[in-house]
Amino acid sequence: SAVISQKPSRDICQRGTSLTIQCQVDSQVTMMFWYRQQPGQSLTLIATANQGSEATYESGFVIDKFPISRPNLTFSTLTVSNMSPEDSSIYLCSVGPGGTLRTEAFFGQGTRLTVV
Amino acid sequence: AQSVTQLDSHVSVSEGTPVLLRCNYSSSYSPSLFWYVQHPNKGLQLLLKYTSAATLVKGINGFEAEFKKSETSFHLTKPSAHMSDAAEYFCVVSGRLFGNEKLTFGTGTRLTIIP
């Protein structure tokens, strides 16, 4: 299994500012994933963060808006830059299934972001 | 490539009656499939998972799902609904990415339980 600590749990931010979300895993993992859940919607994958290389972004998401760091095998950050009210969402980090030791995904509790 | 379709955005059932939440998937590989539940203002909780073992999978809280390859379906069922089952349910398929597996979420089904 994996225990993921994500912070902050929620924040209210002014438009035009940036917020960095941190995600700590209790074990070493190759890949970490960042998702966005807009109000009343499902989860959409933003990017895959692989230690030692640049993150891979899904269609519709760009590095300038959502820069990601992955300095080691247990930690990652997602920054939401130059925020607008449309960025108000829940952001979740995750470690996915991988190999025989972890057959399911684990999620952080999420960061509820409100942009005013 | 992979995708998942949840056929109903909203399901309402009376307490004590059966629940059926429908899910169809598409995957280029032998998929792993999951059902997650999300209660209001809560995190995601895994209900059950299929990872190429038994096709009938039993999960928590009396839920189960059957993997049917011929129909590319993974429907979630429960014999008798309880008020506490009211939540959003997500069907999820995983696909292989460099030996790790990234998830694709369905759009979700909101389950309402009528007293």
mmCIF file with all atom_site columns, C-alpha atoms in Angstrom:
data_model
loop_
_atom_site.group_PDB
_atom_site.id
_atom_site.type_symbol
_atom_site.label_atom_id
_atom_site.label_alt_id
_atom_site.label_comp_id
_atom_site.label_asym_id
_atom_site.label_entity_id
_atom_site.label_seq_id
_atom_site.pdbx_PDB_ins_code
_atom_site.Cartn_x
_atom_site.Cartn_y
_atom_site.Cartn_z
_atom_site.occupancy
_atom_site.B_iso_or_equiv
_atom_site.pdbx_formal_charge
_atom_site.auth_seq_id
_atom_site.auth_comp_id
_atom_site.auth_asym_id
_atom_site.auth_atom_id
_atom_site.pdbx_PDB_model_num
ATOM 1   C CA . SER A 1 1   ? 0.000   0.000   0.000   1.00 0.00 ? 1   SER A CA 1
ATOM 2   C CA . ALA A 1 2   ? 0.972   3.659   0.017   1.00 0.00 ? 2   ALA A CA 1
ATOM 3   C CA . VAL A 1 3   ? 0.093   6.535   2.295   1.00 0.00 ? 3   VAL A CA 1
ATOM 4   C CA . ILE A 1 4   ? 0.023   9.938   0.648   1.00 0.00 ? 4   ILE A CA 1
ATOM 5   C CA . SER A 1 5   ? 0.136   13.200  2.539   1.00 0.00 ? 5   SER A CA 1
ATOM 6   C CA . GLN A 1 6   ? -1.027  16.182  0.547   1.00 0.00 ? 6   GLN A CA 1
ATOM 7   C CA . LYS A 1 7   ? -1.067  19.796  1.613   1.00 0.00 ? 7   LYS A CA 1
ATOM 8   C CA . PRO A 1 8   ? -2.582  22.241  1.857   1.00 0.00 ? 8   PRO A CA 1
ATOM 9   C CA . SER A 1 9   ? -5.986  20.609  2.218   1.00 0.00 ? 9   SER A CA 1
ATOM 10  C CA . ARG A 1 10  ? -7.687  23.777  1.042   1.00 0.00 ? 10  ARG A CA 1
ATOM 11  C CA . ASP A 1 11  ? -6.887  27.354  0.152   1.00 0.00 ? 11  ASP A CA 1
ATOM 12  C CA . ILE A 1 12  ? -8.548  30.484  -1.063  1.00 0.00 ? 12  ILE A CA 1
ATOM 13  C CA . CYS A 1 13  ? -6.345  32.480  -3.418  1.00 0.00 ? 13  CYS A CA 1
ATOM 14  C CA . GLN A 1 14  ? -6.493  35.755  -5.269  1.00 0.00 ? 14  GLN A CA 1
ATOM 15  C CA . ARG A 1 15  ? -6.571  35.668  -9.048  1.00 0.00 ? 15  ARG A CA 1
ATOM 16  C CA . GLY A 1 16  ? -3.203  36.199  -10.655 1.00 0.00 ? 16  GLY A CA 1
ATOM 17  C CA . THR A 1 17  ? -1.301  34.489  -7.843  1.00 0.00 ? 17  THR A CA 1
ATOM 18  C CA . SER A 1 18  ? 0.209   30.995  -7.714  1.00 0.00 ? 18  SER A CA 1
ATOM 19  C CA . LEU A 1 19  ? -0.239  28.088  -5.331  1.00 0.00 ? 19  LEU A CA 1
ATOM 20  C CA . THR A 1 20  ? 2.114   25.176  -4.818  1.00 0.00 ? 20  THR A CA 1
ATOM 21  C CA . ILE A 1 21  ? 0.655   21.869  -3.667  1.00 0.00 ? 21  ILE A CA 1
ATOM 22  C CA . GLN A 1 22  ? 2.908   19.316  -2.015  1.00 0.00 ? 22  GLN A CA 1
ATOM 23  C CA . CYS A 1 23  ? 2.575   15.562  -2.040  1.00 0.00 ? 23  CYS A CA 1
ATOM 24  C CA . GLN A 1 24  ? 4.602   13.182  0.116   1.00 0.00 ? 24  GLN A CA 1
ATOM 25  C CA . VAL A 1 25  ? 4.491   9.384   -0.258  1.00 0.00 ? 25  VAL A CA 1
ATOM 26  C CA . ASP A 1 26  ? 5.587   6.993   2.468   1.00 0.00 ? 26  ASP A CA 1
ATOM 27  C CA . SER A 1 27  ? 7.461   4.769   0.019   1.00 0.00 ? 27  SER A CA 1
ATOM 28  C CA . GLN A 1 28  ? 9.540   5.194   -3.108  1.00 0.00 ? 28  GLN A CA 1
ATOM 29  C CA . VAL A 1 29  ? 7.523   5.217   -6.308  1.00 0.00 ? 29  VAL A CA 1
ATOM 30  C CA . THR A 1 30  ? 8.595   5.645   -9.894  1.00 0.00 ? 30  THR A CA 1
ATOM 31  C CA . MET A 1 31  ? 5.675   7.697   -11.069 1.00 0.00 ? 31  MET A CA 1
ATOM 32  C CA . MET A 1 32  ? 3.280   10.070  -9.430  1.00 0.00 ? 32  MET A CA 1
ATOM 33  C CA . PHE A 1 33  ? 0.157   11.464  -11.037 1.00 0.00 ? 33  PHE A CA 1
ATOM 34  C CA . TRP A 1 34  ? -1.647  14.756  -10.652 1.00 0.00 ? 34  TRP A CA 1
ATOM 35  C CA . TYR A 1 35  ? -5.398  15.044  -11.251 1.00 0.00 ? 35  TYR A CA 1
ATOM 36  C CA . ARG A 1 36  ? -7.906  17.846  -11.328 1.00 0.00 ? 36  ARG A CA 1
ATOM 37  C CA . GLN A 1 37  ? -11.532 17.468  -10.326 1.00 0.00 ? 37  GLN A CA 1
ATOM 38  C CA . GLN A 1 38  ? -13.605 20.439  -11.332 1.00 0.00 ? 38  GLN A CA 1
ATOM 39  C CA . PRO A 1 39  ? -16.848 21.051  -9.417  1.00 0.00 ? 39  PRO A CA 1
ATOM 40  C CA . GLY A 1 40  ? -19.323 18.268  -10.095 1.00 0.00 ? 40  GLY A CA 1
ATOM 41  C CA . GLN A 1 41  ? -16.976 16.582  -12.558 1.00 0.00 ? 41  GLN A CA 1
ATOM 42  C CA . SER A 1 42  ? -14.828 13.483  -12.754 1.00 0.00 ? 42  SER A CA 1
ATOM 43  C CA . LEU A 1 43  ? -11.075 13.354  -12.355 1.00 0.00 ? 43  LEU A CA 1
ATOM 44  C CA . THR A 1 44  ? -8.900  14.464  -15.240 1.00 0.00 ? 44  THR A CA 1
ATOM 45  C CA . LEU A 1 45  ? -5.234  13.593  -15.412 1.00 0.00 ? 45  LEU A CA 1
ATOM 46  C CA . ILE A 1 46  ? -3.046  16.682  -15.584 1.00 0.00 ? 46  ILE A CA 1
ATOM 47  C CA . ALA A 1 47  ? 0.382   15.102  -15.838 1.00 0.00 ? 47  ALA A CA 1
ATOM 48  C CA . THR A 1 48  ? 2.616   12.218  -14.917 1.00 0.00 ? 48  THR A CA 1
ATOM 49  C CA . ALA A 1 49  ? 5.665   13.054  -12.819 1.00 0.00 ? 49  ALA A CA 1
ATOM 50  C CA . ASN A 1 50  ? 8.667   10.804  -13.260 1.00 0.00 ? 50  ASN A CA 1
ATOM 51  C CA . GLN A 1 51  ? 11.687  11.343  -11.045 1.00 0.00 ? 51  GLN A CA 1
ATOM 52  C CA . GLY A 1 52  ? 14.675  12.657  -12.923 1.00 0.00 ? 52  GLY A CA 1
ATOM 53  C CA . SER A 1 53  ? 12.856  13.851  -16.004 1.00 0.00 ? 53  SER A CA 1
ATOM 54  C CA . GLU A 1 54  ? 10.306  16.425  -17.052 1.00 0.00 ? 54  GLU A CA 1
ATOM 55  C CA . ALA A 1 55  ? 6.682   15.702  -16.369 1.00 0.00 ? 55  ALA A CA 1
ATOM 56  C CA . THR A 1 56  ? 4.483   14.448  -19.176 1.00 0.00 ? 56  THR A CA 1
ATOM 57  C CA . TYR A 1 57  ? 1.385   16.574  -19.644 1.00 0.00 ? 57  TYR A CA 1
ATOM 58  C CA . GLU A 1 58  ? -1.984  15.489  -20.954 1.00 0.00 ? 58  GLU A CA 1
ATOM 59  C CA . SER A 1 59  ? -3.735  17.290  -23.740 1.00 0.00 ? 59  SER A CA 1
ATOM 60  C CA . GLY A 1 60  ? -5.042  20.639  -22.570 1.00 0.00 ? 60  GLY A CA 1
ATOM 61  C CA . PHE A 1 61  ? -2.476  21.098  -19.813 1.00 0.00 ? 61  PHE A CA 1
ATOM 62  C CA . VAL A 1 62  ? 0.828   22.940  -20.203 1.00 0.00 ? 62  VAL A CA 1
ATOM 63  C CA . ILE A 1 63  ? 3.940   23.257  -18.129 1.00 0.00 ? 63  ILE A CA 1
ATOM 64  C CA . ASP A 1 64  ? 3.784   27.043  -17.873 1.00 0.00 ? 64  ASP A CA 1
ATOM 65  C CA . LYS A 1 65  ? 0.400   26.833  -16.178 1.00 0.00 ? 65  LYS A CA 1
ATOM 66  C CA . PHE A 1 66  ? 1.027   23.688  -14.097 1.00 0.00 ? 66  PHE A CA 1
ATOM 67  C CA . PRO A 1 67  ? 4.765   23.325  -13.419 1.00 0.00 ? 67  PRO A CA 1
ATOM 68  C CA . ILE A 1 68  ? 5.617   20.115  -11.598 1.00 0.00 ? 68  ILE A CA 1
ATOM 69  C CA . SER A 1 69  ? 8.689   19.169  -9.628  1.00 0.00 ? 69  SER A CA 1
ATOM 70  C CA . ARG A 1 70  ? 9.808   15.664  -8.718  1.00 0.00 ? 70  ARG A CA 1
ATOM 71  C CA . PRO A 1 71  ? 13.049  15.994  -6.792  1.00 0.00 ? 71  PRO A CA 1
ATOM 72  C CA . ASN A 1 72  ? 13.095  12.449  -5.402  1.00 0.00 ? 72  ASN A CA 1
ATOM 73  C CA . LEU A 1 73  ? 11.142  9.204   -5.360  1.00 0.00 ? 73  LEU A CA 1
ATOM 74  C CA . THR A 1 74  ? 8.842   10.177  -2.483  1.00 0.00 ? 74  THR A CA 1
ATOM 75  C CA . PHE A 1 75  ? 7.900   13.791  -3.174  1.00 0.00 ? 75  PHE A CA 1
ATOM 76  C CA . SER A 1 76  ? 6.312   15.967  -5.823  1.00 0.00 ? 76  SER A CA 1
ATOM 77  C CA . THR A 1 77  ? 4.815   19.426  -6.130  1.00 0.00 ? 77  THR A CA 1
ATOM 78  C CA . LEU A 1 78  ? 2.253   20.899  -8.485  1.00 0.00 ? 78  LEU A CA 1
ATOM 79  C CA . THR A 1 79  ? 2.028   24.654  -8.929  1.00 0.00 ? 79  THR A CA 1
ATOM 80  C CA . VAL A 1 80  ? -1.086  26.302  -10.272 1.00 0.00 ? 80  VAL A CA 1
ATOM 81  C CA . SER A 1 81  ? 0.192   29.520  -11.822 1.00 0.00 ? 81  SER A CA 1
ATOM 82  C CA . ASN A 1 82  ? -1.462  32.831  -12.589 1.00 0.00 ? 82  ASN A CA 1
ATOM 83  C CA . MET A 1 83  ? -4.731  31.564  -11.212 1.00 0.00 ? 83  MET A CA 1
ATOM 84  C CA . SER A 1 84  ? -8.176  32.505  -12.426 1.00 0.00 ? 84  SER A CA 1
ATOM 85  C CA . PRO A 1 85  ? -11.596 31.506  -11.033 1.00 0.00 ? 85  PRO A CA 1
ATOM 86  C CA . GLU A 1 86  ? -11.710 28.710  -13.641 1.00 0.00 ? 86  GLU A CA 1
ATOM 87  C CA . ASP A 1 87  ? -8.871  27.009  -11.753 1.00 0.00 ? 87  ASP A CA 1
ATOM 88  C CA . SER A 1 88  ? -11.134 26.483  -8.745  1.00 0.00 ? 88  SER A CA 1
ATOM 89  C CA . SER A 1 89  ? -11.062 22.702  -8.369  1.00 0.00 ? 89  SER A CA 1
ATOM 90  C CA . ILE A 1 90  ? -9.863  19.866  -6.238  1.00 0.00 ? 90  ILE A CA 1
ATOM 91  C CA . TYR A 1 91  ? -6.330  18.802  -7.102  1.00 0.00 ? 91  TYR A CA 1
ATOM 92  C CA . LEU A 1 92  ? -5.213  15.294  -6.176  1.00 0.00 ? 92  LEU A CA 1
ATOM 93  C CA . CYS A 1 93  ? -1.929  13.484  -6.328  1.00 0.00 ? 93  CYS A CA 1
ATOM 94  C CA . SER A 1 94  ? -1.787  9.759   -6.764  1.00 0.00 ? 94  SER A CA 1
ATOM 95  C CA . VAL A 1 95  ? 0.451   6.794   -7.091  1.00 0.00 ? 95  VAL A CA 1
ATOM 96  C CA . GLY A 1 96  ? -0.846  4.262   -9.526  1.00 0.00 ? 96  GLY A CA 1
ATOM 97  C CA . PRO A 1 97  ? -0.858  0.497   -9.646  1.00 0.00 ? 97  PRO A CA 1
ATOM 98  C CA . GLY A 1 98  ? 2.581   -0.807  -10.444 1.00 0.00 ? 98  GLY A CA 1
ATOM 99  C CA . GLY A 1 99  ? 4.008   -4.298  -10.353 1.00 0.00 ? 99  GLY A CA 1
ATOM 100 C CA . THR A 1 100 ? 2.914   -6.986  -7.970  1.00 0.00 ? 100 THR A CA 1
ATOM 101 C CA . LEU A 1 101 ? 3.252   -5.049  -4.730  1.00 0.00 ? 101 LEU A CA 1
ATOM 102 C CA . ARG A 1 102 ? 0.713   -2.373  -5.516  1.00 0.00 ? 102 ARG A CA 1
ATOM 103 C CA . THR A 1 103 ? -2.351  -3.439  -7.446  1.00 0.00 ? 103 THR A CA 1
ATOM 104 C CA . GLU A 1 104 ? -4.423  -0.330  -6.897  1.00 0.00 ? 104 GLU A CA 1
ATOM 105 C CA . ALA A 1 105 ? -4.008  3.410   -6.983  1.00 0.00 ? 105 ALA A CA 1
ATOM 106 C CA . PHE A 1 106 ? -3.741  5.492   -3.843  1.00 0.00 ? 106 PHE A CA 1
ATOM 107 C CA . PHE A 1 107 ? -4.777  9.108   -3.597  1.00 0.00 ? 107 PHE A CA 1
ATOM 108 C CA . GLY A 1 108 ? -4.011  12.033  -1.417  1.00 0.00 ? 108 GLY A CA 1
ATOM 109 C CA . GLN A 1 109 ? -6.953  13.657  0.306   1.00 0.00 ? 109 GLN A CA 1
ATOM 110 C CA . GLY A 1 110 ? -6.904  16.452  -2.229  1.00 0.00 ? 110 GLY A CA 1
ATOM 111 C CA . THR A 1 111 ? -6.430  20.205  -2.189  1.00 0.00 ? 111 THR A CA 1
ATOM 112 C CA . ARG A 1 112 ? -9.628  22.192  -2.529  1.00 0.00 ? 112 ARG A CA 1
ATOM 113 C CA . LEU A 1 113 ? -8.689  25.414  -4.284  1.00 0.00 ? 113 LEU A CA 1
ATOM 114 C CA . THR A 1 114 ? -10.963 28.417  -4.570  1.00 0.00 ? 114 THR A CA 1
ATOM 115 C CA . VAL A 1 115 ? -9.820  31.367  -6.661  1.00 0.00 ? 115 VAL A CA 1
ATOM 116 C CA . VAL A 1 116 ? -11.516 34.683  -6.012  1.00 0.00 ? 116 VAL A CA 1
ATOM 117 C CA . ALA B 2 1   ? -5.410  3.808   -25.704 1.00 0.00 ? 1   ALA B CA 1
ATOM 118 C CA . GLN B 2 2   ? -8.068  3.306   -23.106 1.00 0.00 ? 2   GLN B CA 1
ATOM 119 C CA . SER B 2 3   ? -11.411 4.742   -22.191 1.00 0.00 ? 3   SER B CA 1
ATOM 120 C CA . VAL B 2 4   ? -14.325 4.075   -19.893 1.00 0.00 ? 4   VAL B CA 1
ATOM 121 C CA . THR B 2 5   ? -17.987 4.940   -20.270 1.00 0.00 ? 5   THR B CA 1
ATOM 122 C CA . GLN B 2 6   ? -20.400 5.121   -17.388 1.00 0.00 ? 6   GLN B CA 1
ATOM 123 C CA . LEU B 2 7   ? -23.772 4.732   -18.970 1.00 0.00 ? 7   LEU B CA 1
ATOM 124 C CA . ASP B 2 8   ? -25.801 6.562   -16.330 1.00 0.00 ? 8   ASP B CA 1
ATOM 125 C CA . SER B 2 9   ? -24.930 9.926   -14.861 1.00 0.00 ? 9   SER B CA 1
ATOM 126 C CA . HIS B 2 10  ? -27.552 9.556   -12.140 1.00 0.00 ? 10  HIS B CA 1
ATOM 127 C CA . VAL B 2 11  ? -29.230 6.501   -10.616 1.00 0.00 ? 11  VAL B CA 1
ATOM 128 C CA . SER B 2 12  ? -31.980 6.580   -7.998  1.00 0.00 ? 12  SER B CA 1
ATOM 129 C CA . VAL B 2 13  ? -33.111 3.496   -6.100  1.00 0.00 ? 13  VAL B CA 1
ATOM 130 C CA . SER B 2 14  ? -35.222 2.887   -3.032  1.00 0.00 ? 14  SER B CA 1
ATOM 131 C CA . GLU B 2 15  ? -33.567 1.732   0.155   1.00 0.00 ? 15  GLU B CA 1
ATOM 132 C CA . GLY B 2 16  ? -33.466 -2.069  0.264   1.00 0.00 ? 16  GLY B CA 1
ATOM 133 C CA . THR B 2 17  ? -33.683 -2.535  -3.505  1.00 0.00 ? 17  THR B CA 1
ATOM 134 C CA . PRO B 2 18  ? -30.849 -3.662  -5.809  1.00 0.00 ? 18  PRO B CA 1
ATOM 135 C CA . VAL B 2 19  ? -28.272 -1.278  -7.219  1.00 0.00 ? 19  VAL B CA 1
ATOM 136 C CA . LEU B 2 20  ? -26.830 -1.493  -10.735 1.00 0.00 ? 20  LEU B CA 1
ATOM 137 C CA . LEU B 2 21  ? -24.245 0.989   -11.974 1.00 0.00 ? 21  LEU B CA 1
ATOM 138 C CA . ARG B 2 22  ? -23.125 0.325   -15.529 1.00 0.00 ? 22  ARG B CA 1
ATOM 139 C CA . CYS B 2 23  ? -19.638 0.664   -16.954 1.00 0.00 ? 23  CYS B CA 1
ATOM 140 C CA . ASN B 2 24  ? -18.135 -0.222  -20.332 1.00 0.00 ? 24  ASN B CA 1
ATOM 141 C CA . TYR B 2 25  ? -14.441 0.010   -21.079 1.00 0.00 ? 25  TYR B CA 1
ATOM 142 C CA . SER B 2 26  ? -12.002 0.025   -23.944 1.00 0.00 ? 26  SER B CA 1
ATOM 143 C CA . SER B 2 27  ? -8.350  -0.892  -23.598 1.00 0.00 ? 27  SER B CA 1
ATOM 144 C CA . SER B 2 28  ? -5.497  -1.912  -25.860 1.00 0.00 ? 28  SER B CA 1
ATOM 145 C CA . TYR B 2 29  ? -4.150  -4.178  -23.165 1.00 0.00 ? 29  TYR B CA 1
ATOM 146 C CA . SER B 2 30  ? -5.611  -6.646  -20.715 1.00 0.00 ? 30  SER B CA 1
ATOM 147 C CA . PRO B 2 31  ? -7.058  -4.044  -18.393 1.00 0.00 ? 31  PRO B CA 1
ATOM 148 C CA . SER B 2 32  ? -7.204  -3.604  -14.686 1.00 0.00 ? 32  SER B CA 1
ATOM 149 C CA . LEU B 2 33  ? -10.550 -2.180  -13.653 1.00 0.00 ? 33  LEU B CA 1
ATOM 150 C CA . PHE B 2 34  ? -11.640 -0.445  -10.501 1.00 0.00 ? 34  PHE B CA 1
ATOM 151 C CA . TRP B 2 35  ? -14.648 1.094   -8.872  1.00 0.00 ? 35  TRP B CA 1
ATOM 152 C CA . TYR B 2 36  ? -14.088 4.047   -6.549  1.00 0.00 ? 36  TYR B CA 1
ATOM 153 C CA . VAL B 2 37  ? -16.626 5.831   -4.386  1.00 0.00 ? 37  VAL B CA 1
ATOM 154 C CA . GLN B 2 38  ? -16.544 9.457   -3.332  1.00 0.00 ? 38  GLN B CA 1
ATOM 155 C CA . HIS B 2 39  ? -18.841 10.673  -0.600  1.00 0.00 ? 39  HIS B CA 1
ATOM 156 C CA . PRO B 2 40  ? -19.572 14.402  -0.452  1.00 0.00 ? 40  PRO B CA 1
ATOM 157 C CA . ASN B 2 41  ? -16.493 16.374  0.555   1.00 0.00 ? 41  ASN B CA 1
ATOM 158 C CA . LYS B 2 42  ? -14.549 13.174  1.100   1.00 0.00 ? 42  LYS B CA 1
ATOM 159 C CA . GLY B 2 43  ? -11.609 11.514  -0.608  1.00 0.00 ? 43  GLY B CA 1
ATOM 160 C CA . LEU B 2 44  ? -11.713 8.617   -3.027  1.00 0.00 ? 44  LEU B CA 1
ATOM 161 C CA . GLN B 2 45  ? -12.218 5.156   -1.605  1.00 0.00 ? 45  GLN B CA 1
ATOM 162 C CA . LEU B 2 46  ? -11.564 1.932   -3.484  1.00 0.00 ? 46  LEU B CA 1
ATOM 163 C CA . LEU B 2 47  ? -14.620 -0.336  -3.598  1.00 0.00 ? 47  LEU B CA 1
ATOM 164 C CA . LEU B 2 48  ? -13.161 -3.191  -5.578  1.00 0.00 ? 48  LEU B CA 1
ATOM 165 C CA . LYS B 2 49  ? -10.696 -4.079  -8.307  1.00 0.00 ? 49  LYS B CA 1
ATOM 166 C CA . TYR B 2 50  ? -10.277 -6.567  -11.120 1.00 0.00 ? 50  TYR B CA 1
ATOM 167 C CA . THR B 2 51  ? -6.720  -7.514  -12.033 1.00 0.00 ? 51  THR B CA 1
ATOM 168 C CA . SER B 2 52  ? -7.094  -10.611 -14.262 1.00 0.00 ? 52  SER B CA 1
ATOM 169 C CA . ALA B 2 53  ? -7.971  -13.067 -11.518 1.00 0.00 ? 53  ALA B CA 1
ATOM 170 C CA . ALA B 2 54  ? -11.574 -14.110 -10.810 1.00 0.00 ? 54  ALA B CA 1
ATOM 171 C CA . THR B 2 55  ? -14.072 -12.365 -13.066 1.00 0.00 ? 55  THR B CA 1
ATOM 172 C CA . LEU B 2 56  ? -16.567 -11.874 -10.238 1.00 0.00 ? 56  LEU B CA 1
ATOM 173 C CA . VAL B 2 57  ? -15.034 -9.452  -7.806  1.00 0.00 ? 57  VAL B CA 1
ATOM 174 C CA . LYS B 2 58  ? -16.343 -8.784  -4.326  1.00 0.00 ? 58  LYS B CA 1
ATOM 175 C CA . GLY B 2 59  ? -15.640 -5.500  -2.661  1.00 0.00 ? 59  GLY B CA 1
ATOM 176 C CA . ILE B 2 60  ? -16.423 -3.633  0.481   1.00 0.00 ? 60  ILE B CA 1
ATOM 177 C CA . ASN B 2 61  ? -19.879 -2.796  1.824   1.00 0.00 ? 61  ASN B CA 1
ATOM 178 C CA . GLY B 2 62  ? -21.591 -5.600  -0.101  1.00 0.00 ? 62  GLY B CA 1
ATOM 179 C CA . PHE B 2 63  ? -20.678 -4.368  -3.578  1.00 0.00 ? 63  PHE B CA 1
ATOM 180 C CA . GLU B 2 64  ? -19.518 -6.658  -6.332  1.00 0.00 ? 64  GLU B CA 1
ATOM 181 C CA . ALA B 2 65  ? -18.727 -6.406  -10.032 1.00 0.00 ? 65  ALA B CA 1
ATOM 182 C CA . GLU B 2 66  ? -18.379 -8.857  -12.862 1.00 0.00 ? 66  GLU B CA 1
ATOM 183 C CA . PHE B 2 67  ? -15.772 -8.515  -15.582 1.00 0.00 ? 67  PHE B CA 1
ATOM 184 C CA . LYS B 2 68  ? -17.226 -9.574  -18.927 1.00 0.00 ? 68  LYS B CA 1
ATOM 185 C CA . LYS B 2 69  ? -14.618 -9.458  -21.648 1.00 0.00 ? 69  LYS B CA 1
ATOM 186 C CA . SER B 2 70  ? -17.046 -10.334 -24.431 1.00 0.00 ? 70  SER B CA 1
ATOM 187 C CA . GLU B 2 71  ? -19.222 -7.370  -23.499 1.00 0.00 ? 71  GLU B CA 1
ATOM 188 C CA . THR B 2 72  ? -16.325 -5.121  -22.379 1.00 0.00 ? 72  THR B CA 1
ATOM 189 C CA . SER B 2 73  ? -18.322 -4.377  -19.277 1.00 0.00 ? 73  SER B CA 1
ATOM 190 C CA . PHE B 2 74  ? -17.641 -4.092  -15.568 1.00 0.00 ? 74  PHE B CA 1
ATOM 191 C CA . HIS B 2 75  ? -20.984 -3.301  -13.955 1.00 0.00 ? 75  HIS B CA 1
ATOM 192 C CA . LEU B 2 76  ? -21.226 -2.641  -10.218 1.00 0.00 ? 76  LEU B CA 1
ATOM 193 C CA . THR B 2 77  ? -24.049 -4.235  -8.230  1.00 0.00 ? 77  THR B CA 1
ATOM 194 C CA . LYS B 2 78  ? -25.341 -4.488  -4.699  1.00 0.00 ? 78  LYS B CA 1
ATOM 195 C CA . PRO B 2 79  ? -28.320 -6.619  -3.666  1.00 0.00 ? 79  PRO B CA 1
ATOM 196 C CA . SER B 2 80  ? -29.815 -4.156  -1.216  1.00 0.00 ? 80  SER B CA 1
ATOM 197 C CA . ALA B 2 81  ? -29.168 -0.432  -1.127  1.00 0.00 ? 81  ALA B CA 1
ATOM 198 C CA . HIS B 2 82  ? -28.502 1.399   2.104   1.00 0.00 ? 82  HIS B CA 1
ATOM 199 C CA . MET B 2 83  ? -28.868 5.096   2.774   1.00 0.00 ? 83  MET B CA 1
ATOM 200 C CA . SER B 2 84  ? -25.121 5.336   3.352   1.00 0.00 ? 84  SER B CA 1
ATOM 201 C CA . ASP B 2 85  ? -24.504 4.230   -0.252  1.00 0.00 ? 85  ASP B CA 1
ATOM 202 C CA . ALA B 2 86  ? -25.544 7.644   -1.549  1.00 0.00 ? 86  ALA B CA 1
ATOM 203 C CA . ALA B 2 87  ? -22.394 8.974   -3.224  1.00 0.00 ? 87  ALA B CA 1
ATOM 204 C CA . GLU B 2 88  ? -20.585 9.451   -6.525  1.00 0.00 ? 88  GLU B CA 1
ATOM 205 C CA . TYR B 2 89  ? -19.166 6.302   -8.093  1.00 0.00 ? 89  TYR B CA 1
ATOM 206 C CA . PHE B 2 90  ? -16.338 6.190   -10.607 1.00 0.00 ? 90  PHE B CA 1
ATOM 207 C CA . CYS B 2 91  ? -15.426 3.334   -12.902 1.00 0.00 ? 91  CYS B CA 1
ATOM 208 C CA . VAL B 2 92  ? -11.722 3.404   -13.701 1.00 0.00 ? 92  VAL B CA 1
ATOM 209 C CA . VAL B 2 93  ? -9.534  1.563   -16.202 1.00 0.00 ? 93  VAL B CA 1
ATOM 210 C CA . SER B 2 94  ? -5.780  1.384   -16.030 1.00 0.00 ? 94  SER B CA 1
ATOM 211 C CA . GLY B 2 95  ? -3.353  1.118   -18.892 1.00 0.00 ? 95  GLY B CA 1
ATOM 212 C CA . ARG B 2 96  ? 0.282   0.359   -18.946 1.00 0.00 ? 96  ARG B CA 1
ATOM 213 C CA . LEU B 2 97  ? 2.751   3.219   -19.099 1.00 0.00 ? 97  LEU B CA 1
ATOM 214 C CA . PHE B 2 98  ? 6.412   2.328   -18.879 1.00 0.00 ? 98  PHE B CA 1
ATOM 215 C CA . GLY B 2 99  ? 5.570   -0.511  -16.537 1.00 0.00 ? 99  GLY B CA 1
ATOM 216 C CA . ASN B 2 100 ? 3.411   1.673   -14.362 1.00 0.00 ? 100 ASN B CA 1
ATOM 217 C CA . GLU B 2 101 ? -0.230  2.122   -14.943 1.00 0.00 ? 101 GLU B CA 1
ATOM 218 C CA . LYS B 2 102 ? -2.066  5.389   -15.311 1.00 0.00 ? 102 LYS B CA 1
ATOM 219 C CA . LEU B 2 103 ? -5.771  5.617   -14.709 1.00 0.00 ? 103 LEU B CA 1
ATOM 220 C CA . THR B 2 104 ? -8.612  6.829   -16.852 1.00 0.00 ? 104 THR B CA 1
ATOM 221 C CA . PHE B 2 105 ? -11.755 7.793   -14.946 1.00 0.00 ? 105 PHE B CA 1
ATOM 222 C CA . GLY B 2 106 ? -15.311 7.545   -16.123 1.00 0.00 ? 106 GLY B CA 1
ATOM 223 C CA . THR B 2 107 ? -17.526 10.594  -15.802 1.00 0.00 ? 107 THR B CA 1
ATOM 224 C CA . GLY B 2 108 ? -19.130 9.260   -12.646 1.00 0.00 ? 108 GLY B CA 1
ATOM 225 C CA . THR B 2 109 ? -22.575 8.067   -11.563 1.00 0.00 ? 109 THR B CA 1
ATOM 226 C CA . ARG B 2 110 ? -24.362 9.819   -8.760  1.00 0.00 ? 110 ARG B CA 1
ATOM 227 C CA . LEU B 2 111 ? -26.322 7.308   -6.692  1.00 0.00 ? 111 LEU B CA 1
ATOM 228 C CA . THR B 2 112 ? -29.324 8.591   -4.782  1.00 0.00 ? 112 THR B CA 1
ATOM 229 C CA . ILE B 2 113 ? -31.110 6.404   -2.247  1.00 0.00 ? 113 ILE B CA 1
ATOM 230 C CA . ILE B 2 114 ? -34.802 7.056   -1.684  1.00 0.00 ? 114 ILE B CA 1
ATOM 231 C CA . PRO B 2 115 ? -35.962 6.377   1.893   1.00 0.00 ? 115 PRO B CA 1
#
